[in-house]
């Protein structure tokens, strides 16, 4: 289990739940349910990190908290 923020929302155009990992550019997954989207995001996240390491690209540390500014 990774500790990156995952944002899940419904997409009318895709007719699926979308799970985005904002800290990792382009790391997005989808699923028929929120749980499916989250599980797929965990898989995508692992692949994103493995690929970045393979090519020597930096992997950002998870922020660990979300800041909400007024």
Short mmCIF file of C-alpha atoms in Angstrom, two decimals:
data_model
loop_
_atom_site.label_atom_id
_atom_site.label_comp_id
_atom_site.label_asym_id
_atom_site.label_seq_id
_atom_site.Cartn_x
_atom_site.Cartn_y
_atom_site.Cartn_z
CA UNK A 1 0.00 0.00 0.00
CA UNK A 2 1.38 3.36 -1.03
CA UNK A 3 0.84 6.56 0.91
CA UNK A 4 0.08 8.95 -1.93
CA UNK A 5 -3.12 10.96 -2.10
CA UNK A 6 -5.71 9.47 -4.46
CA UNK A 7 -8.69 11.51 -5.66
CA UNK A 8 -11.67 9.48 -6.87
CA UNK A 9 -14.59 10.93 -8.84
CA UNK A 10 -17.28 9.84 -11.28
CA UNK A 11 -16.76 10.66 -14.95
CA UNK A 12 -19.94 10.92 -17.02
CA UNK A 13 -18.00 10.82 -20.28
CA UNK A 14 -16.12 7.65 -19.30
CA UNK A 15 -19.04 6.14 -17.36
CA UNK A 16 -16.56 5.03 -14.70
CA UNK A 17 -14.95 6.13 -11.47
CA UNK A 18 -11.60 7.84 -12.07
CA UNK A 19 -8.75 7.69 -9.54
CA UNK A 20 -5.99 10.27 -9.91
CA UNK A 21 -2.69 10.47 -8.02
CA UNK A 22 -1.92 14.20 -8.18
CA UNK A 23 1.64 13.89 -6.89
CA UNK A 24 2.61 11.57 -9.76
CA UNK A 25 2.02 13.24 -13.13
CA UNK A 26 -0.17 11.15 -15.40
CA UNK A 27 -0.90 8.46 -12.82
CA UNK A 28 -4.60 7.78 -13.39
CA UNK A 29 -6.79 4.67 -13.27
CA UNK A 30 -10.48 3.87 -13.50
CA UNK A 31 -13.01 1.27 -12.37
CA UNK A 32 -16.68 0.39 -12.27
CA UNK A 33 -16.77 1.07 -8.51
CA UNK A 34 -14.81 3.35 -6.20
CA UNK A 35 -13.02 0.31 -4.77
CA UNK A 36 -12.11 -0.94 -8.25
CA UNK A 37 -10.75 2.50 -9.15
CA UNK A 38 -8.71 2.62 -5.94
CA UNK A 39 -7.30 -0.88 -6.46
CA UNK A 40 -6.41 -0.04 -10.06
CA UNK A 41 -4.78 3.20 -8.89
CA UNK A 42 -2.61 1.22 -6.45
CA UNK A 43 -1.45 -0.97 -9.35
CA UNK A 44 -0.84 2.05 -11.61
CA UNK A 45 1.03 3.78 -8.80
CA UNK A 46 3.39 0.83 -8.39
CA UNK A 47 4.03 0.71 -12.14
CA UNK A 48 4.60 4.50 -12.21
CA UNK A 49 7.23 4.23 -9.47
CA UNK A 50 8.93 1.18 -11.02
CA UNK A 51 9.13 2.90 -14.42
CA UNK A 52 10.50 6.13 -12.93
CA UNK A 53 13.21 4.21 -11.08
CA UNK A 54 14.05 2.18 -14.19
CA UNK A 55 14.69 5.38 -16.15
CA UNK A 56 16.42 7.18 -13.27
CA UNK A 57 13.62 9.72 -12.86
CA UNK A 58 12.90 11.16 -9.42
CA UNK A 59 10.07 9.70 -7.35
CA UNK A 60 8.54 12.33 -5.09
CA UNK A 61 7.95 11.47 -1.45
CA UNK A 62 4.26 11.37 -0.47
CA UNK A 63 3.14 14.60 1.15
CA UNK A 64 1.18 12.67 3.75
CA UNK A 65 -1.51 15.30 4.25
CA UNK A 66 -3.78 17.52 2.24
CA UNK A 67 -3.68 21.24 2.86
CA UNK A 68 -6.97 23.05 2.40
CA UNK A 69 -6.48 26.79 2.00
CA UNK A 70 -9.30 29.26 2.40
#
